[in-house]
Amino acid sequence: MTEITAPSLRRLMENDPTLDEVRVSSNYFFDVANEGGFLNSVPSIAYVFPRGAMGWKMAGEIIGNNNSICALAIRVAEIDGGMKNLEAFFNGVNRNNSIDRISFSGWDMGGGAPFLFMASLLENNSNLTVLTVKGSPLGNDGVRLLASALSSTHRLESISINSCSIENGEPFEELVAALNINRVGHDPTLNCLDLCWNNIGRNGC
């Protein structure tokens, strides 16, 4: 089942307009420690800790049906049930059209699978303008999947891929090409691109 504090669950399901951000994490104790032991101390944030296949699916559906939240932050050290559960999660999240900021931090991206699962969100969510991936090794497959996902959206204003072990080479060239092709014939919206703390070198720049 999904562990959501009662106030957060009620507010998510009732589309509480004061709720701005949902944080999804696999490590309850880590988040409790980071928040000083009070997960409900910030009224604008709801915390979700999915457990098992049903938990991930339920969390995705609740977020997907909410049209008030603006930010989705995902920090998952390890997904019980693997990528299959993450796919079920995004099947629900992809229905959301209010999220304008999404971030992934500090976890193994599973070869970039999340980008494959969230392609529909990137393509169809007209409000999504900020994508952040930090401290999450992507690997060559991950960079390719990110490039493919980015080619389907023309609305992102800020892309930050920080400390993700990206190296200069063919996958990175595909990412650069996706960013360039994505804007041919369209009004350019991207005004911030952060690739700090990767391994692209001078040639990549």
PDB file of C-alpha atoms in Angstrom:
ATOM      1  CA  MET A   1       0.000   0.000   0.000  1.00  0.00           C
ATOM      2  CA  THR A   2       0.968   3.645  -0.273  1.00  0.00           C
ATOM      3  CA  GLU A   3       1.945   5.503   2.864  1.00  0.00           C
ATOM      4  CA  ILE A   4       0.522   9.012   2.745  1.00  0.00           C
ATOM      5  CA  THR A   5      -0.167  11.012   5.859  1.00  0.00           C
ATOM      6  CA  ALA A   6      -3.923  11.453   6.293  1.00  0.00           C
ATOM      7  CA  PRO A   7      -3.913  15.236   5.728  1.00  0.00           C
ATOM      8  CA  SER A   8      -1.830  14.836   2.556  1.00  0.00           C
ATOM      9  CA  LEU A   9      -4.114  12.119   1.187  1.00  0.00           C
ATOM     10  CA  ARG A  10      -7.225  14.193   1.780  1.00  0.00           C
ATOM     11  CA  ARG A  11      -5.706  17.290   0.216  1.00  0.00           C
ATOM     12  CA  LEU A  12      -4.424  15.408  -2.831  1.00  0.00           C
ATOM     13  CA  MET A  13      -7.783  13.772  -3.507  1.00  0.00           C
ATOM     14  CA  GLU A  14      -9.723  16.984  -2.923  1.00  0.00           C
ATOM     15  CA  ASN A  15      -7.457  19.109  -5.159  1.00  0.00           C
ATOM     16  CA  ASP A  16      -6.576  21.459  -2.316  1.00  0.00           C
ATOM     17  CA  PRO A  17      -5.544  24.719  -4.103  1.00  0.00           C
ATOM     18  CA  THR A  18      -2.981  25.512  -1.390  1.00  0.00           C
ATOM     19  CA  LEU A  19      -1.045  22.324  -2.203  1.00  0.00           C
ATOM     20  CA  ASP A  20       1.822  23.174  -4.549  1.00  0.00           C
ATOM     21  CA  GLU A  21       4.234  20.251  -4.499  1.00  0.00           C
ATOM     22  CA  VAL A  22       4.235  16.459  -4.129  1.00  0.00           C
ATOM     23  CA  ARG A  23       7.402  14.685  -3.057  1.00  0.00           C
ATOM     24  CA  VAL A  24       7.624  10.987  -3.859  1.00  0.00           C
ATOM     25  CA  SER A  25      10.277   9.013  -2.013  1.00  0.00           C
ATOM     26  CA  SER A  26      11.186   5.421  -1.232  1.00  0.00           C
ATOM     27  CA  ASN A  27      12.905   6.334   2.014  1.00  0.00           C
ATOM     28  CA  TYR A  28      10.513   7.511   4.704  1.00  0.00           C
ATOM     29  CA  PHE A  29      13.146   7.793   7.418  1.00  0.00           C
ATOM     30  CA  PHE A  30      15.482   9.843   5.199  1.00  0.00           C
ATOM     31  CA  ASP A  31      12.757  12.390   4.515  1.00  0.00           C
ATOM     32  CA  VAL A  32      11.680  12.528   8.132  1.00  0.00           C
ATOM     33  CA  ALA A  33      15.275  13.282   9.114  1.00  0.00           C
ATOM     34  CA  ASN A  34      15.626  15.960   6.426  1.00  0.00           C
ATOM     35  CA  GLU A  35      12.434  17.676   7.527  1.00  0.00           C
ATOM     36  CA  GLY A  36      13.320  17.619  11.212  1.00  0.00           C
ATOM     37  CA  GLY A  37      10.762  14.925  11.966  1.00  0.00           C
ATOM     38  CA  PHE A  38       7.759  16.943  10.770  1.00  0.00           C
ATOM     39  CA  LEU A  39       6.608  15.967   7.292  1.00  0.00           C
ATOM     40  CA  ASN A  40       3.549  18.197   7.439  1.00  0.00           C
ATOM     41  CA  SER A  41       5.372  21.298   8.635  1.00  0.00           C
ATOM     42  CA  VAL A  42       5.151  22.935   5.170  1.00  0.00           C
ATOM     43  CA  PRO A  43       1.464  23.289   4.198  1.00  0.00           C
ATOM     44  CA  SER A  44       2.195  23.486   0.468  1.00  0.00           C
ATOM     45  CA  ILE A  45       3.971  20.087   0.307  1.00  0.00           C
ATOM     46  CA  ALA A  46       2.550  16.552   0.418  1.00  0.00           C
ATOM     47  CA  TYR A  47       4.720  13.465   0.930  1.00  0.00           C
ATOM     48  CA  VAL A  48       4.080  10.095  -0.723  1.00  0.00           C
ATOM     49  CA  PHE A  49       5.969   6.855   0.044  1.00  0.00           C
ATOM     50  CA  PRO A  50       4.826   4.115  -2.389  1.00  0.00           C
ATOM     51  CA  ARG A  51       5.137   0.476  -1.368  1.00  0.00           C
ATOM     52  CA  GLY A  52       4.645  -2.427  -3.742  1.00  0.00           C
ATOM     53  CA  ALA A  53       2.864  -2.600  -7.098  1.00  0.00           C
ATOM     54  CA  MET A  54      -0.483  -1.358  -5.775  1.00  0.00           C
ATOM     55  CA  GLY A  55       1.187   1.482  -3.888  1.00  0.00           C
ATOM     56  CA  TRP A  56       3.013   2.821  -6.946  1.00  0.00           C
ATOM     57  CA  LYS A  57      -0.081   2.521  -9.115  1.00  0.00           C
ATOM     58  CA  MET A  58      -2.289   4.232  -6.523  1.00  0.00           C
ATOM     59  CA  ALA A  59       0.223   7.067  -6.040  1.00  0.00           C
ATOM     60  CA  GLY A  60       0.358   7.698  -9.781  1.00  0.00           C
ATOM     61  CA  GLU A  61      -3.418   7.731 -10.111  1.00  0.00           C
ATOM     62  CA  ILE A  62      -3.876  10.150  -7.201  1.00  0.00           C
ATOM     63  CA  ILE A  63      -1.287  12.553  -8.633  1.00  0.00           C
ATOM     64  CA  GLY A  64      -2.651  12.153 -12.159  1.00  0.00           C
ATOM     65  CA  ASN A  65      -6.163  13.082 -11.055  1.00  0.00           C
ATOM     66  CA  ASN A  66      -5.041  16.167  -9.144  1.00  0.00           C
ATOM     67  CA  ASN A  67      -5.211  19.433 -11.095  1.00  0.00           C
ATOM     68  CA  SER A  68      -3.838  21.738  -8.407  1.00  0.00           C
ATOM     69  CA  ILE A  69      -0.243  20.631  -7.833  1.00  0.00           C
ATOM     70  CA  CYS A  70       2.511  22.428  -9.729  1.00  0.00           C
ATOM     71  CA  ALA A  71       5.662  20.516  -8.774  1.00  0.00           C
ATOM     72  CA  LEU A  72       6.544  16.818  -8.623  1.00  0.00           C
ATOM     73  CA  ALA A  73       9.822  15.796  -6.973  1.00  0.00           C
ATOM     74  CA  ILE A  74      10.889  12.156  -7.132  1.00  0.00           C
ATOM     75  CA  ARG A  75      13.687  10.774  -4.980  1.00  0.00           C
ATOM     76  CA  VAL A  76      13.830   7.005  -5.099  1.00  0.00           C
ATOM     77  CA  ALA A  77      16.885   5.135  -3.841  1.00  0.00           C
ATOM     78  CA  GLU A  78      15.441   1.774  -4.848  1.00  0.00           C
ATOM     79  CA  ILE A  79      12.103   0.797  -6.324  1.00  0.00           C
ATOM     80  CA  ASP A  80      10.568  -2.333  -4.892  1.00  0.00           C
ATOM     81  CA  GLY A  81       9.320  -4.294  -7.885  1.00  0.00           C
ATOM     82  CA  GLY A  82      11.655  -2.465 -10.269  1.00  0.00           C
ATOM     83  CA  MET A  83      10.784  -0.529 -13.396  1.00  0.00           C
ATOM     84  CA  LYS A  84       7.417  -2.251 -13.790  1.00  0.00           C
ATOM     85  CA  ASN A  85       6.088  -0.410 -10.745  1.00  0.00           C
ATOM     86  CA  LEU A  86       7.570   2.878 -11.946  1.00  0.00           C
ATOM     87  CA  GLU A  87       5.838   2.414 -15.282  1.00  0.00           C
ATOM     88  CA  ALA A  88       2.510   1.912 -13.481  1.00  0.00           C
ATOM     89  CA  PHE A  89       3.211   5.081 -11.495  1.00  0.00           C
ATOM     90  CA  PHE A  90       3.784   7.167 -14.623  1.00  0.00           C
ATOM     91  CA  ASN A  91       0.742   5.696 -16.364  1.00  0.00           C
ATOM     92  CA  GLY A  92      -1.242   7.622 -13.768  1.00  0.00           C
ATOM     93  CA  VAL A  93       0.968  10.705 -13.520  1.00  0.00           C
ATOM     94  CA  ASN A  94       0.899  11.206 -17.303  1.00  0.00           C
ATOM     95  CA  ARG A  95      -2.760  12.251 -17.062  1.00  0.00           C
ATOM     96  CA  ASN A  96      -1.827  15.304 -15.022  1.00  0.00           C
ATOM     97  CA  ASN A  97      -1.851  18.651 -16.843  1.00  0.00           C
ATOM     98  CA  SER A  98      -1.109  21.041 -13.971  1.00  0.00           C
ATOM     99  CA  ILE A  99       2.482  20.075 -13.133  1.00  0.00           C
ATOM    100  CA  ASP A 100       4.911  22.706 -14.378  1.00  0.00           C
ATOM    101  CA  ARG A 101       8.069  21.447 -12.635  1.00  0.00           C
ATOM    102  CA  ILE A 102       9.346  17.889 -12.325  1.00  0.00           C
ATOM    103  CA  SER A 103      12.599  16.743 -10.744  1.00  0.00           C
ATOM    104  CA  PHE A 104      14.491  13.508 -10.157  1.00  0.00           C
ATOM    105  CA  SER A 105      17.333  13.372  -7.660  1.00  0.00           C
ATOM    106  CA  GLY A 106      19.811  10.945  -6.144  1.00  0.00           C
ATOM    107  CA  TRP A 107      18.833   7.608  -7.614  1.00  0.00           C
ATOM    108  CA  ASP A 108      19.680   5.033 -10.261  1.00  0.00           C
ATOM    109  CA  MET A 109      17.601   5.948 -13.302  1.00  0.00           C
ATOM    110  CA  GLY A 110      17.437   2.361 -14.499  1.00  0.00           C
ATOM    111  CA  GLY A 111      19.011   3.139 -17.864  1.00  0.00           C
ATOM    112  CA  GLY A 112      16.778   6.178 -18.278  1.00  0.00           C
ATOM    113  CA  ALA A 113      13.522   4.221 -18.118  1.00  0.00           C
ATOM    114  CA  PRO A 114      11.659   7.088 -16.387  1.00  0.00           C
ATOM    115  CA  PHE A 115      12.106   9.219 -19.523  1.00  0.00           C
ATOM    116  CA  LEU A 116      10.503   6.485 -21.591  1.00  0.00           C
ATOM    117  CA  PHE A 117       7.570   6.274 -19.200  1.00  0.00           C
ATOM    118  CA  MET A 118       7.065  10.045 -18.961  1.00  0.00           C
ATOM    119  CA  ALA A 119       7.254  10.767 -22.703  1.00  0.00           C
ATOM    120  CA  SER A 120       3.495  11.319 -22.778  1.00  0.00           C
ATOM    121  CA  LEU A 121       3.725  13.837 -19.938  1.00  0.00           C
ATOM    122  CA  LEU A 122       6.437  15.793 -21.751  1.00  0.00           C
ATOM    123  CA  GLU A 123       4.462  15.789 -24.980  1.00  0.00           C
ATOM    124  CA  ASN A 124       0.959  16.505 -23.699  1.00  0.00           C
ATOM    125  CA  ASN A 125       1.345  18.608 -20.546  1.00  0.00           C
ATOM    126  CA  SER A 126       1.090  22.186 -21.799  1.00  0.00           C
ATOM    127  CA  ASN A 127       2.236  23.614 -18.442  1.00  0.00           C
ATOM    128  CA  LEU A 128       5.467  21.676 -17.932  1.00  0.00           C
ATOM    129  CA  THR A 129       8.385  24.116 -18.259  1.00  0.00           C
ATOM    130  CA  VAL A 130      11.106  22.847 -15.892  1.00  0.00           C
ATOM    131  CA  LEU A 131      12.878  19.465 -15.901  1.00  0.00           C
ATOM    132  CA  THR A 132      15.619  18.734 -13.356  1.00  0.00           C
ATOM    133  CA  VAL A 133      17.705  15.576 -13.018  1.00  0.00           C
ATOM    134  CA  LYS A 134      20.399  15.709 -10.334  1.00  0.00           C
ATOM    135  CA  GLY A 135      22.836  13.166  -8.980  1.00  0.00           C
ATOM    136  CA  SER A 136      21.278  10.330 -10.987  1.00  0.00           C
ATOM    137  CA  PRO A 137      23.681   8.404 -13.284  1.00  0.00           C
ATOM    138  CA  LEU A 138      22.017   8.001 -16.669  1.00  0.00           C
ATOM    139  CA  GLY A 139      24.379   5.900 -18.751  1.00  0.00           C
ATOM    140  CA  ASN A 140      24.363   5.949 -22.555  1.00  0.00           C
ATOM    141  CA  ASP A 141      20.892   4.418 -22.806  1.00  0.00           C
ATOM    142  CA  GLY A 142      19.538   6.981 -20.373  1.00  0.00           C
ATOM    143  CA  VAL A 143      20.940   9.888 -22.364  1.00  0.00           C
ATOM    144  CA  ARG A 144      19.402   8.467 -25.554  1.00  0.00           C
ATOM    145  CA  LEU A 145      15.995   8.046 -23.928  1.00  0.00           C
ATOM    146  CA  LEU A 146      16.182  11.582 -22.540  1.00  0.00           C
ATOM    147  CA  ALA A 147      17.019  12.905 -26.013  1.00  0.00           C
ATOM    148  CA  SER A 148      14.056  11.027 -27.469  1.00  0.00           C
ATOM    149  CA  ALA A 149      11.707  12.348 -24.784  1.00  0.00           C
ATOM    150  CA  LEU A 150      12.876  15.940 -25.213  1.00  0.00           C
ATOM    151  CA  SER A 151      12.301  15.788 -28.961  1.00  0.00           C
ATOM    152  CA  SER A 152       8.561  15.580 -28.300  1.00  0.00           C
ATOM    153  CA  THR A 153       8.207  18.806 -26.327  1.00  0.00           C
ATOM    154  CA  HIS A 154       8.669  22.437 -27.313  1.00  0.00           C
ATOM    155  CA  ARG A 155       7.710  24.158 -24.070  1.00  0.00           C
ATOM    156  CA  LEU A 156      10.536  23.531 -21.614  1.00  0.00           C
ATOM    157  CA  GLU A 157      12.144  26.740 -20.373  1.00  0.00           C
ATOM    158  CA  SER A 158      14.720  25.174 -18.050  1.00  0.00           C
ATOM    159  CA  ILE A 159      16.556  21.854 -18.315  1.00  0.00           C
ATOM    160  CA  SER A 160      19.065  20.910 -15.630  1.00  0.00           C
ATOM    161  CA  ILE A 161      20.955  17.616 -15.906  1.00  0.00           C
ATOM    162  CA  ASN A 162      23.458  17.981 -13.120  1.00  0.00           C
ATOM    163  CA  SER A 163      25.962  15.393 -11.836  1.00  0.00           C
ATOM    164  CA  CYS A 164      24.556  12.584 -13.975  1.00  0.00           C
ATOM    165  CA  SER A 165      27.834  11.146 -15.337  1.00  0.00           C
ATOM    166  CA  ILE A 166      27.100  12.220 -18.913  1.00  0.00           C
ATOM    167  CA  GLU A 167      30.115  11.846 -21.182  1.00  0.00           C
ATOM    168  CA  ASN A 168      30.937  13.387 -24.530  1.00  0.00           C
ATOM    169  CA  GLY A 169      30.159  10.948 -27.324  1.00  0.00           C
ATOM    170  CA  GLU A 170      27.385   9.754 -29.603  1.00  0.00           C
ATOM    171  CA  PRO A 171      24.592   9.672 -26.959  1.00  0.00           C
ATOM    172  CA  PHE A 172      25.431  13.218 -25.881  1.00  0.00           C
ATOM    173  CA  GLU A 173      25.464  14.336 -29.525  1.00  0.00           C
ATOM    174  CA  GLU A 174      21.968  12.869 -29.873  1.00  0.00           C
ATOM    175  CA  LEU A 175      20.872  14.928 -26.868  1.00  0.00           C
ATOM    176  CA  VAL A 176      22.291  18.121 -28.364  1.00  0.00           C
ATOM    177  CA  ALA A 177      20.650  17.334 -31.703  1.00  0.00           C
ATOM    178  CA  ALA A 178      17.308  16.788 -29.983  1.00  0.00           C
ATOM    179  CA  LEU A 179      17.554  20.177 -28.297  1.00  0.00           C
ATOM    180  CA  ASN A 180      18.407  21.859 -31.605  1.00  0.00           C
ATOM    181  CA  ILE A 181      15.911  20.059 -33.823  1.00  0.00           C
ATOM    182  CA  ASN A 182      13.248  20.550 -31.206  1.00  0.00           C
ATOM    183  CA  ARG A 183      13.373  24.274 -31.778  1.00  0.00           C
ATOM    184  CA  VAL A 184      13.543  24.531 -35.570  1.00  0.00           C
ATOM    185  CA  GLY A 185      10.353  26.177 -36.748  1.00  0.00           C
ATOM    186  CA  HIS A 186       9.185  26.885 -33.205  1.00  0.00           C
ATOM    187  CA  ASP A 187       9.448  29.873 -30.940  1.00  0.00           C
ATOM    188  CA  PRO A 188      12.432  29.098 -28.702  1.00  0.00           C
ATOM    189  CA  THR A 189      11.423  28.709 -25.079  1.00  0.00           C
ATOM    190  CA  LEU A 190      14.559  27.190 -23.546  1.00  0.00           C
ATOM    191  CA  ASN A 191      16.439  29.892 -21.663  1.00  0.00           C
ATOM    192  CA  CYS A 192      18.381  27.783 -19.145  1.00  0.00           C
ATOM    193  CA  LEU A 193      20.442  24.647 -19.832  1.00  0.00           C
ATOM    194  CA  ASP A 194      22.530  23.318 -16.945  1.00  0.00           C
ATOM    195  CA  LEU A 195      24.907  20.426 -17.628  1.00  0.00           C
ATOM    196  CA  CYS A 196      27.289  21.091 -14.719  1.00  0.00           C
ATOM    197  CA  TRP A 197      29.347  18.362 -13.086  1.00  0.00           C
ATOM    198  CA  ASN A 198      29.201  15.940 -16.006  1.00  0.00           C
ATOM    199  CA  ASN A 199      32.083  14.659 -18.134  1.00  0.00           C
ATOM    200  CA  ILE A 200      31.420  16.258 -21.505  1.00  0.00           C
ATOM    201  CA  GLY A 201      34.751  18.140 -21.613  1.00  0.00           C
ATOM    202  CA  ARG A 202      35.681  21.019 -23.891  1.00  0.00           C
ATOM    203  CA  ASN A 203      34.730  19.183 -27.063  1.00  0.00           C
ATOM    204  CA  GLY A 204      31.269  18.558 -25.685  1.00  0.00           C
ATOM    205  CA  CYS A 205      30.879  22.232 -24.853  1.00  0.00           C
TER     206      CYS A 205
END
